[in-house]
mmCIF file of C-alpha atoms in Angstrom:
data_model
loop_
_atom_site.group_PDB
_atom_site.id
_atom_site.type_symbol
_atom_site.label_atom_id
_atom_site.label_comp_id
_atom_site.label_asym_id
_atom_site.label_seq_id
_atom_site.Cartn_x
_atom_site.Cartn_y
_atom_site.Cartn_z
ATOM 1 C CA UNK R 1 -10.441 16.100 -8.969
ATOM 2 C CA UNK R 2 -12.284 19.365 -8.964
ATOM 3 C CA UNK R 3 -15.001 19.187 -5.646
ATOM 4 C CA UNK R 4 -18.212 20.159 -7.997
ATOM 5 C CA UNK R 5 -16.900 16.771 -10.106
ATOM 6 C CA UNK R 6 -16.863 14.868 -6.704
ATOM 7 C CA UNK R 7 -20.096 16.137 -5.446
ATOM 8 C CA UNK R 8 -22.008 15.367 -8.464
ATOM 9 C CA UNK R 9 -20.994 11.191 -8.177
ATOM 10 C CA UNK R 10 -22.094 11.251 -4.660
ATOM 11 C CA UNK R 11 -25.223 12.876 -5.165
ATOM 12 C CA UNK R 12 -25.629 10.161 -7.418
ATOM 13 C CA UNK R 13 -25.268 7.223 -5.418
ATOM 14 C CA UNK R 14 -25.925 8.842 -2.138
ATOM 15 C CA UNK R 15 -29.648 10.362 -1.400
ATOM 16 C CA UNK R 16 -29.211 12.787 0.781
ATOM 17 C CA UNK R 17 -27.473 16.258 0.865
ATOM 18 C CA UNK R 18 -23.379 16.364 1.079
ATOM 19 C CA UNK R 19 -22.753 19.398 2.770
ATOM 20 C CA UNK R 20 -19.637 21.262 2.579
ATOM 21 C CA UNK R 21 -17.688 22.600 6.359
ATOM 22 C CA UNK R 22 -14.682 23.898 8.065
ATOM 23 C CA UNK R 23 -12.318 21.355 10.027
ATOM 24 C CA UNK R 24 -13.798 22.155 13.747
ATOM 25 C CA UNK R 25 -12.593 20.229 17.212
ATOM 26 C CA UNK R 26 -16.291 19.216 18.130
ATOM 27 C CA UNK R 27 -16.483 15.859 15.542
ATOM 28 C CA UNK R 28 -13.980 13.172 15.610
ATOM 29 C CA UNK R 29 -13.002 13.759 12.503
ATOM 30 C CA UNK R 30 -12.266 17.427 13.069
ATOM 31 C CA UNK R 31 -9.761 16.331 15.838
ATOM 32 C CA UNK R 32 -8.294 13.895 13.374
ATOM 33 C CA UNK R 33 -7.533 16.977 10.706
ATOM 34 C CA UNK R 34 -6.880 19.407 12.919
ATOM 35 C CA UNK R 35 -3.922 17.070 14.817
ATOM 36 C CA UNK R 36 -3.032 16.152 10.718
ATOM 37 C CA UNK R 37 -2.601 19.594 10.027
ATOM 38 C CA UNK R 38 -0.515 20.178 13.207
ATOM 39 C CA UNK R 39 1.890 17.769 12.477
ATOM 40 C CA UNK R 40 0.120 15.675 15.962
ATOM 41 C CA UNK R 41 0.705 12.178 14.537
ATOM 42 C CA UNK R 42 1.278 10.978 18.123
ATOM 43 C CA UNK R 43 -1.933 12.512 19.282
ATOM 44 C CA UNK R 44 -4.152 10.814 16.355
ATOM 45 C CA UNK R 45 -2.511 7.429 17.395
ATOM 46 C CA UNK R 46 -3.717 8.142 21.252
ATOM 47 C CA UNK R 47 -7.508 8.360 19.990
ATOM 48 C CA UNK R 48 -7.123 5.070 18.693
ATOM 49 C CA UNK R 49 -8.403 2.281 20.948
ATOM 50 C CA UNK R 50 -6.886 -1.075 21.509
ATOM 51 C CA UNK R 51 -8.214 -3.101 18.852
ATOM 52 C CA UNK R 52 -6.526 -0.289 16.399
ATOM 53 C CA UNK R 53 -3.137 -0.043 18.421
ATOM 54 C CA UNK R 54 -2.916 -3.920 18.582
ATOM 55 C CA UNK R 55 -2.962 -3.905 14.439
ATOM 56 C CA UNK R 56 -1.446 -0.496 13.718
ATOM 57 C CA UNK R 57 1.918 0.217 15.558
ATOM 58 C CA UNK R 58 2.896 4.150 16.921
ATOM 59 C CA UNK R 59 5.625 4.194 14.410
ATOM 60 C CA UNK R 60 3.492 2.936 11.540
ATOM 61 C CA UNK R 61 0.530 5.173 11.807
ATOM 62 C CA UNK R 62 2.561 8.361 11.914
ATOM 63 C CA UNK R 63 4.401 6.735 8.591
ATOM 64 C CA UNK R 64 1.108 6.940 7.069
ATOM 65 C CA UNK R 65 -0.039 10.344 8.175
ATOM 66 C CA UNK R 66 3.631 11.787 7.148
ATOM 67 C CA UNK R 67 3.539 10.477 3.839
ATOM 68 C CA UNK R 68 0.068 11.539 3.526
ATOM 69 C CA UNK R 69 0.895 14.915 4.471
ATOM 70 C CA UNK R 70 4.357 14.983 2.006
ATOM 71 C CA UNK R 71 2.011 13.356 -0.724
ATOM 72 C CA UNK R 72 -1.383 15.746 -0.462
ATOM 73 C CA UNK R 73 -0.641 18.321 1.977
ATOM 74 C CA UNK R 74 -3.083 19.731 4.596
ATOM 75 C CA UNK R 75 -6.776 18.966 4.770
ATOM 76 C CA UNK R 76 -8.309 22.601 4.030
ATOM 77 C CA UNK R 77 -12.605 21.317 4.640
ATOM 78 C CA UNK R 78 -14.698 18.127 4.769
ATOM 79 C CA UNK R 79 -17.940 17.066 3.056
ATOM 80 C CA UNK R 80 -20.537 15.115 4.898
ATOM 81 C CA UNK R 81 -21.657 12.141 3.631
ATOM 82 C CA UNK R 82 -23.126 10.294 6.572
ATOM 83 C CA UNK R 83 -22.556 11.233 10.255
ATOM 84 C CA UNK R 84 -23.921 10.223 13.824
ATOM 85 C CA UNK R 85 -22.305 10.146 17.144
ATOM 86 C CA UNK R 86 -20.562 6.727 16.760
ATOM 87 C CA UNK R 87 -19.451 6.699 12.406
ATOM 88 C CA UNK R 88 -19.020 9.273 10.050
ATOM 89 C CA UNK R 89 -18.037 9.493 5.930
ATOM 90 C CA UNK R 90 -16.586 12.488 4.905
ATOM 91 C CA UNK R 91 -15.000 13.312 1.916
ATOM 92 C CA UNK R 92 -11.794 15.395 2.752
ATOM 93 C CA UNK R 93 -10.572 18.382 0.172
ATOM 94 C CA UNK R 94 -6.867 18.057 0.935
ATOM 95 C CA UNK R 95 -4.190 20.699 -0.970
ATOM 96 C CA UNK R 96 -3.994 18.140 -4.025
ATOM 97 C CA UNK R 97 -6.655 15.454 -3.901
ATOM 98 C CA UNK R 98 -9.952 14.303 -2.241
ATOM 99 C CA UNK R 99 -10.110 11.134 -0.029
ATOM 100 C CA UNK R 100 -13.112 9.282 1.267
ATOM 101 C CA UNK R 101 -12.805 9.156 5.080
ATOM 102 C CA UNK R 102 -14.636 6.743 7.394
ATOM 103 C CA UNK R 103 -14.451 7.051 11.305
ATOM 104 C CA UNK R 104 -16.128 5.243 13.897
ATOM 105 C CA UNK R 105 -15.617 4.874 17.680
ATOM 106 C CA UNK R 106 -16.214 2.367 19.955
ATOM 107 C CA UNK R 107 -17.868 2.612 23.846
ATOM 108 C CA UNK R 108 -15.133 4.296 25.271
ATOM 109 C CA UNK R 109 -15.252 6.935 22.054
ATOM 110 C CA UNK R 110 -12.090 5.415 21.139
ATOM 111 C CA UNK R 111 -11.062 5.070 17.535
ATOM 112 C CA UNK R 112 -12.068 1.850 15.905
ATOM 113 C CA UNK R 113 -12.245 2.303 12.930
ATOM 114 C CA UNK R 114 -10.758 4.747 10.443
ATOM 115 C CA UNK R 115 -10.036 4.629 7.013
ATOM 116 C CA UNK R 116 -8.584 6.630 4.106
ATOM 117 C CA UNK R 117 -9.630 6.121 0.534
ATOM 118 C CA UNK R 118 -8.450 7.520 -2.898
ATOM 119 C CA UNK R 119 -11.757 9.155 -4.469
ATOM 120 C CA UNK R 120 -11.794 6.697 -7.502
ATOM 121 C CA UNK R 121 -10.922 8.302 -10.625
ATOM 122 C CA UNK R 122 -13.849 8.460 -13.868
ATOM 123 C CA UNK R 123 -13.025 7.108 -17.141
ATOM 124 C CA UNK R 124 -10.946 4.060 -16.262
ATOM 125 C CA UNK R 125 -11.384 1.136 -18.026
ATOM 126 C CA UNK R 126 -13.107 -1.824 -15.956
ATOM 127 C CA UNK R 127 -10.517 -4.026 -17.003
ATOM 128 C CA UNK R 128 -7.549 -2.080 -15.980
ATOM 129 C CA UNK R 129 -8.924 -2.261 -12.056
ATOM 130 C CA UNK R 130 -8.086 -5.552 -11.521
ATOM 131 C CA UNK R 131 -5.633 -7.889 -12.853
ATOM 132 C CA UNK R 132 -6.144 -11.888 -12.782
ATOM 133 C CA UNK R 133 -3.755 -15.185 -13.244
ATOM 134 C CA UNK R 134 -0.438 -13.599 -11.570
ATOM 135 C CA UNK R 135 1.901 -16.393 -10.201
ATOM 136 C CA UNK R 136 3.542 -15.989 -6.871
ATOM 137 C CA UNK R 137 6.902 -14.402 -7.461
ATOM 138 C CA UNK R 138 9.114 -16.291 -5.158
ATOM 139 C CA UNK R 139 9.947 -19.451 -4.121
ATOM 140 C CA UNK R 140 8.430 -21.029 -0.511
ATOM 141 C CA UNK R 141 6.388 -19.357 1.879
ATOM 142 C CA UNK R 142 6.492 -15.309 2.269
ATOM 143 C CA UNK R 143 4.881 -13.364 4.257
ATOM 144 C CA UNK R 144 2.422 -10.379 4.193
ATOM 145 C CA UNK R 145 3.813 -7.691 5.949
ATOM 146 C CA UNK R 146 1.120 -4.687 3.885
ATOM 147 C CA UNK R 147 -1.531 -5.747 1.569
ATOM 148 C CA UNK R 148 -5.080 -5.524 1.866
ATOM 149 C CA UNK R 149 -7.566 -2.857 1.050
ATOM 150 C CA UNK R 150 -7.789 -0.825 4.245
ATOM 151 C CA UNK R 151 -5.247 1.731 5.744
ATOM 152 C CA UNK R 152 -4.766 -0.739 8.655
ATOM 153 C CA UNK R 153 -4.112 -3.963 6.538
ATOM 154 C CA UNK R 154 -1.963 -1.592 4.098
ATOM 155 C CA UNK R 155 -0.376 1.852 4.725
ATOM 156 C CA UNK R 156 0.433 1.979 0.871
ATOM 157 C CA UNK R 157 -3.300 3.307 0.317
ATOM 158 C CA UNK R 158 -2.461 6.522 0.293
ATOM 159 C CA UNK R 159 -0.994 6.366 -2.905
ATOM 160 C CA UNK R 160 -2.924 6.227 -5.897
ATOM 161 C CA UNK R 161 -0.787 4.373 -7.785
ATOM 162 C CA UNK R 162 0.261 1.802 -4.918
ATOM 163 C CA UNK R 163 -3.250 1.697 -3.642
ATOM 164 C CA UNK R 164 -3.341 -2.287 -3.536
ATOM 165 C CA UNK R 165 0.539 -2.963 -3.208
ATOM 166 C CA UNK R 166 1.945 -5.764 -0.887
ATOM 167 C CA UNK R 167 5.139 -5.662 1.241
ATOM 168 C CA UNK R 168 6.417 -9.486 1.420
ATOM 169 C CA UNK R 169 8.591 -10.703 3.933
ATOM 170 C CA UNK R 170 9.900 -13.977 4.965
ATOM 171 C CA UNK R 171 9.887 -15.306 8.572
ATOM 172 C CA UNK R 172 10.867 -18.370 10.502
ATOM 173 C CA UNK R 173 8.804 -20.736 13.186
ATOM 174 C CA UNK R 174 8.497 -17.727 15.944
ATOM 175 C CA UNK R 175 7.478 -14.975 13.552
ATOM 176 C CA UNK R 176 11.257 -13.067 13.363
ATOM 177 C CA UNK R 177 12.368 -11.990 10.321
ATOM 178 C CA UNK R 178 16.176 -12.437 10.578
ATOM 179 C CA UNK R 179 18.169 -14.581 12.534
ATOM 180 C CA UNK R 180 21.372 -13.115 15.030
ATOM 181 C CA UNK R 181 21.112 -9.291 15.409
ATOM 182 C CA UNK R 182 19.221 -8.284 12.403
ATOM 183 C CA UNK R 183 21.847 -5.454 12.255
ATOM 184 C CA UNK R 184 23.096 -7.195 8.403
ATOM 185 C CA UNK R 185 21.201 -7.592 5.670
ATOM 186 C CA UNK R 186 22.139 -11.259 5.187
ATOM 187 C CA UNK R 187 20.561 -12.061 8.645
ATOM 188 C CA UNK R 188 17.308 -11.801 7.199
ATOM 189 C CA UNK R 189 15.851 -14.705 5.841
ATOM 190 C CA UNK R 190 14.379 -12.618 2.346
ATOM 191 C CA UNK R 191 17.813 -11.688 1.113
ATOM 192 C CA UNK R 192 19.329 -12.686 -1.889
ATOM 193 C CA UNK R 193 16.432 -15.132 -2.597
ATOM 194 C CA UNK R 194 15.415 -14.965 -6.417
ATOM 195 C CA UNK R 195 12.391 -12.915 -7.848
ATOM 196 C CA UNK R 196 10.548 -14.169 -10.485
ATOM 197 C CA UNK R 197 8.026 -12.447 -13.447
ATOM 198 C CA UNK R 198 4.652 -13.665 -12.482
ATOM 199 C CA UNK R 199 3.296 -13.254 -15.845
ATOM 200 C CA UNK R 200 4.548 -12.866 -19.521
ATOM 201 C CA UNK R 201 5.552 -9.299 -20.766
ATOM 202 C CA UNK R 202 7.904 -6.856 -21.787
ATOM 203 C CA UNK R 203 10.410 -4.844 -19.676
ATOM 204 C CA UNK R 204 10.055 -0.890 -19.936
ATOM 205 C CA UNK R 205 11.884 0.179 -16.989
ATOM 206 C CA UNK R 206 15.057 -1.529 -15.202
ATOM 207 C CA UNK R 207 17.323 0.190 -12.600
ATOM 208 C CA UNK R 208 20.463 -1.355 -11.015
ATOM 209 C CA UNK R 209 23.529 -0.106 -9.588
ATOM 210 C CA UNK R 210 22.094 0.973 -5.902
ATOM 211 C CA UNK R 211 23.721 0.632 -2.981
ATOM 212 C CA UNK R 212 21.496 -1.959 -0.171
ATOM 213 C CA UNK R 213 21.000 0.247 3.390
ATOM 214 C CA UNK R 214 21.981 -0.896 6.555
ATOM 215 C CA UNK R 215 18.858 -2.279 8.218
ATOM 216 C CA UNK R 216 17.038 0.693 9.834
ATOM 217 C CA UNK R 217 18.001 3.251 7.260
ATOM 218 C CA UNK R 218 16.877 4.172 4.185
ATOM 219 C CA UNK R 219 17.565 5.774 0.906
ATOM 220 C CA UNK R 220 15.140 8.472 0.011
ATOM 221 C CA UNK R 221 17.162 9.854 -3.307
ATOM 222 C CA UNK R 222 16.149 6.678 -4.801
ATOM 223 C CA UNK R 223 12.699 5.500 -3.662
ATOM 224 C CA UNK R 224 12.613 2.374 -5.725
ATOM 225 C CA UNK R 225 16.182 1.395 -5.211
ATOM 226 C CA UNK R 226 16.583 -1.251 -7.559
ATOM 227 C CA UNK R 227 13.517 -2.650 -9.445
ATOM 228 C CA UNK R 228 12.032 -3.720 -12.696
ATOM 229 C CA UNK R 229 8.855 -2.235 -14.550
ATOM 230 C CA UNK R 230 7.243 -4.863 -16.715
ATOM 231 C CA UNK R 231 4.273 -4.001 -18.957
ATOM 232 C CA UNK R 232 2.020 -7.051 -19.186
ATOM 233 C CA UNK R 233 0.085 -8.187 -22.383
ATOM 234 C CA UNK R 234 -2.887 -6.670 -21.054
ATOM 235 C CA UNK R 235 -1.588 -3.069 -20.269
ATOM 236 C CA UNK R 236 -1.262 -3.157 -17.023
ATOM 237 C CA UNK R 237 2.199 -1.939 -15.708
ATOM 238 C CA UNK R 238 3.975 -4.276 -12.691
ATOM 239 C CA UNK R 239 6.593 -2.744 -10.149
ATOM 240 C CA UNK R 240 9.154 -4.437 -8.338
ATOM 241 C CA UNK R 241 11.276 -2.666 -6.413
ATOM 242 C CA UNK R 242 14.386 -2.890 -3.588
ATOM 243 C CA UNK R 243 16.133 -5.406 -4.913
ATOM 244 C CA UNK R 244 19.609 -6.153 -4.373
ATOM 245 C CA UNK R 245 22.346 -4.513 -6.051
ATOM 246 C CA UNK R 246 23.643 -5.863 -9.281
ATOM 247 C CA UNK R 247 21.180 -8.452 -9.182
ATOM 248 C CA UNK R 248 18.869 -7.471 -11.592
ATOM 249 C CA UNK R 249 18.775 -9.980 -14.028
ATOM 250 C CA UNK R 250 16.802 -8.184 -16.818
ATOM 251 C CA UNK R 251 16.686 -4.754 -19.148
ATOM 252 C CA UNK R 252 14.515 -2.313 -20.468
ATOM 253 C CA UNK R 253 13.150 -3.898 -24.011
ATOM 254 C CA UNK R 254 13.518 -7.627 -22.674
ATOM 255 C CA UNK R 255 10.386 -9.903 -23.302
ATOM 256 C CA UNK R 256 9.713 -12.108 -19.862
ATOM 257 C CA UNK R 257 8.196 -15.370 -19.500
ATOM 258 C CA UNK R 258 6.064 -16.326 -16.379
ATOM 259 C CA UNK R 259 8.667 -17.959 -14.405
ATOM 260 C CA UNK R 260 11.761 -15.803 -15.275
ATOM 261 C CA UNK R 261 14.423 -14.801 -12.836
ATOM 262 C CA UNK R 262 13.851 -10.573 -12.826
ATOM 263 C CA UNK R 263 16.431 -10.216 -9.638
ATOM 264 C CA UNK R 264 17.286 -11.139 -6.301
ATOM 265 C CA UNK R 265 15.711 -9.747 -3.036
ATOM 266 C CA UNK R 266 17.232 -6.574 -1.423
ATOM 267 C CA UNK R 267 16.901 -3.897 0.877
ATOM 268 C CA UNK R 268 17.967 -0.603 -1.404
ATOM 269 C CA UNK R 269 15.866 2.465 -1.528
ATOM 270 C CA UNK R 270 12.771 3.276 0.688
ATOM 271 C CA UNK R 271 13.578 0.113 2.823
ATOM 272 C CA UNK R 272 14.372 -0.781 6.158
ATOM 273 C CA UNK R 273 15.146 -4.490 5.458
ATOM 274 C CA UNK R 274 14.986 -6.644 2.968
ATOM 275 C CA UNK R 275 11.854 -7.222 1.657
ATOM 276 C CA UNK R 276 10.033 -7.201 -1.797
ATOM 277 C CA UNK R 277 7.522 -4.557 -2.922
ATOM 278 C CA UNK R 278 5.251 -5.459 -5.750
ATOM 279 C CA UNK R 279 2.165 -3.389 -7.124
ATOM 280 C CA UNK R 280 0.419 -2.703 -10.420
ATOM 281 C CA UNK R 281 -0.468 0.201 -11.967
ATOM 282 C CA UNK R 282 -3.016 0.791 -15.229
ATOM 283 C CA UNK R 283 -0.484 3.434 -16.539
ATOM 284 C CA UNK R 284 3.626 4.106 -16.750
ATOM 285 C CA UNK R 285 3.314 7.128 -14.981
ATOM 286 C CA UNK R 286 4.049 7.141 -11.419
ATOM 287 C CA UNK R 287 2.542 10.571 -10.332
ATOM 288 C CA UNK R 288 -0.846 9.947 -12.456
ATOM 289 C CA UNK R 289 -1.402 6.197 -12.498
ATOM 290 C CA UNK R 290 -3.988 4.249 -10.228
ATOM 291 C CA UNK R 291 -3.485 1.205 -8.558
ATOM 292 C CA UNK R 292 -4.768 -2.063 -9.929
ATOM 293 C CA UNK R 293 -5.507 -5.184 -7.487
ATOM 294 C CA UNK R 294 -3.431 -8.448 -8.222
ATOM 295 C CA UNK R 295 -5.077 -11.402 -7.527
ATOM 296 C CA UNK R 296 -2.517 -14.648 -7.555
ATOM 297 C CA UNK R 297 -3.426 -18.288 -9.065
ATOM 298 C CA UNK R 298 -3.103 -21.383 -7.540
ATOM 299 C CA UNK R 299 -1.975 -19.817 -3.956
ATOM 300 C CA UNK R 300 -1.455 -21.226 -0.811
ATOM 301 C CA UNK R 301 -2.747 -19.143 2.032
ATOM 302 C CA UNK R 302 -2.239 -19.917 5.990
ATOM 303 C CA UNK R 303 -2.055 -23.925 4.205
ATOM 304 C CA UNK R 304 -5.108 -23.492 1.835
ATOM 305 C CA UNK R 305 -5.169 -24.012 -1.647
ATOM 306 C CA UNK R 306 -7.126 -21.357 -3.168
ATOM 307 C CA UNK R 307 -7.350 -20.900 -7.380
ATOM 308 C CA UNK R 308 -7.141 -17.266 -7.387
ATOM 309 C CA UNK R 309 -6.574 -14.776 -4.138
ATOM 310 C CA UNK R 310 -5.719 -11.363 -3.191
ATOM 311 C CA UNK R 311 -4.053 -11.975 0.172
ATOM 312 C CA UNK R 312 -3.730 -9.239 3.295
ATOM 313 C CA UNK R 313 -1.737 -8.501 5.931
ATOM 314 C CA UNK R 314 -0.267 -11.160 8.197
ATOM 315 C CA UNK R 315 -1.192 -14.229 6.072
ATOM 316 C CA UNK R 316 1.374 -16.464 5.088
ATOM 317 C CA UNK R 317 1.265 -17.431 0.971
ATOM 318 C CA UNK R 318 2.935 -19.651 -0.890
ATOM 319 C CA UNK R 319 2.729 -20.625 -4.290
ATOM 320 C CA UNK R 320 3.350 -23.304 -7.155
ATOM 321 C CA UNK R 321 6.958 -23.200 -8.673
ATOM 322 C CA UNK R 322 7.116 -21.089 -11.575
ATOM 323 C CA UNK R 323 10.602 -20.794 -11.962
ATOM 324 C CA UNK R 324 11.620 -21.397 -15.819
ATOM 325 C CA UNK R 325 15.414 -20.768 -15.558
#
């Protein structure tokens, strides 16, 4: 988005004067950028304080930052929004896009809070923001490994297109993932378990044929691994992706029903176990589309029945059976 664009909608909503400035190590920000641009992952995590290190791990944060930096490339200036001594909003002019950033610090001038969001693109229809009466695409209780709306609750934010997209896992009485070593894929209690369509619609995209990784590695040739594209009734596209190889159940052209069997849950692709990936998307293309919020009906969440949800990061959701097979 071109920065005179981007000014011009916060002058709008914003009275006072956005001003536009190098990166510089004298605002908290600045150090943020500055170790960004240096490749300093490590350093950024060690301004965090304790509240942010107990959510976000080392490993995680410099995820984020490294796909950030793959995705956008360096940040080149900022443009003050609101600043003080203890928050600041800045809009940041990376290489290839804009992101609103916030920043705050606690007593100590520790990092508390810090967050990296997508400047929203114009012209999108309403509708296509948010889509409404999803089912819960497995069987059982899952849990929410990303999902949310913040960079802490959800490292997928800094994609556009996988803005509001959930990681689900599934885990047993003391929190652990697999049982034995975790060093097979069938250790983990997610694998193999069926997928279903949460909604009616029509299959555009299928891919099959990909090899699962050993847990710990992963597949970049192939980020999806195997996964399923279906275009819903309303437009909206849905993405499922690492599933298990020759599992997927469905082709490009096939209508779906709520309830039917799209594959079984792998660990191929950009995966380090097995695990499902889920988001929407208001368009087909990957590189241009923006993410579009699921909410779920009829969900159980940490044992509560709720009628329609978005759930976050380290709830545990369940859902009605679906299944139609």
């Amino acid at each position: 988005m071109p920065m005179r664009k981007v000014i011009n909608v916060i002058f709008l909503i914003i009275p006072f004067v956005v001003f536009s400035q190098k990166l510089d190590d004298k605002s908290i920000y600045g150090k943020i950028l500055n170790h960004f641009n240096e490749y300093r992952y490590d350093d950024i995590y060690d301004m965090y304080g304790d509240g942010m290190q107990n959510q976000l791990r080392r490993e995680d944060s410099g995820n984020f930052f490294r796909a950030l930096k793959n995705n956008y490339g360096n940040a080149l200036a900022v443009n003050v929004v609101d600043d003080d001594t203890r928050r600041s909003k800045v809009i940041v002019n990376f290489q290839k896009d804009d992101f609103l950033m916030d920043v705050g610090v606690d007593d100590s001038l520790k990092i508390s809070v810090l967050t990296l969001e997508p400047i929203e693109n114009e012209g999108i229809p309403e509708s296509l923001t948010e889509i409404h009466n999803m089912g819960i695409p497995f069987e059982g209780e899952w849990f929410v490994l990303w999902g949310g709306d913040t960079m802490e609750e959800n490292y997928h934010r800094i994609e556009k297109s996988q803005q509001y997209a959930y990681d689900f896992i599934k885990l047993d009485a003391i929190n652990r993932s697999f049982t034995g070593t975790g060093s097979s894929n069938g250790d983990y209690y997610c694998w193999g378990k069926k997928i279903f369509s949460p909604c009616d619609g029509e299959v555009v995209f299928a891919m099959d044929g990909i090899y699962d990784n050993e847990p710990g590695k992963v597949n970049p040739a192939f980020l999806l691994g195997n996964c399923v594209v279906i275009k819903t009734y309303g437009g909206t596209y849905l993405i499922f992706a690492h599933l298990k190889e020759n599992s997927v159940a469905v082709k490009a052209g096939d209508p779906v029903k709520k309830g039917g069997i799209l594959g079984l849950c792998g660990n191929s692709g950009n995966s380090t176990e097995p695990h499902l990936h889920i988001h929407a998307q208001d368009s087909r293309d990957f590189n241009y589309s923006r993410g579009v919020k699921i909410y779920f009906e009829n969900i159980y969440v940490n044992g509560s029945f709720e009628e329609k949800y978005s759930p976050v990061k380290f709830q545990r959701v369940g859902g009605l059976n679906i299944r139609v097979d």
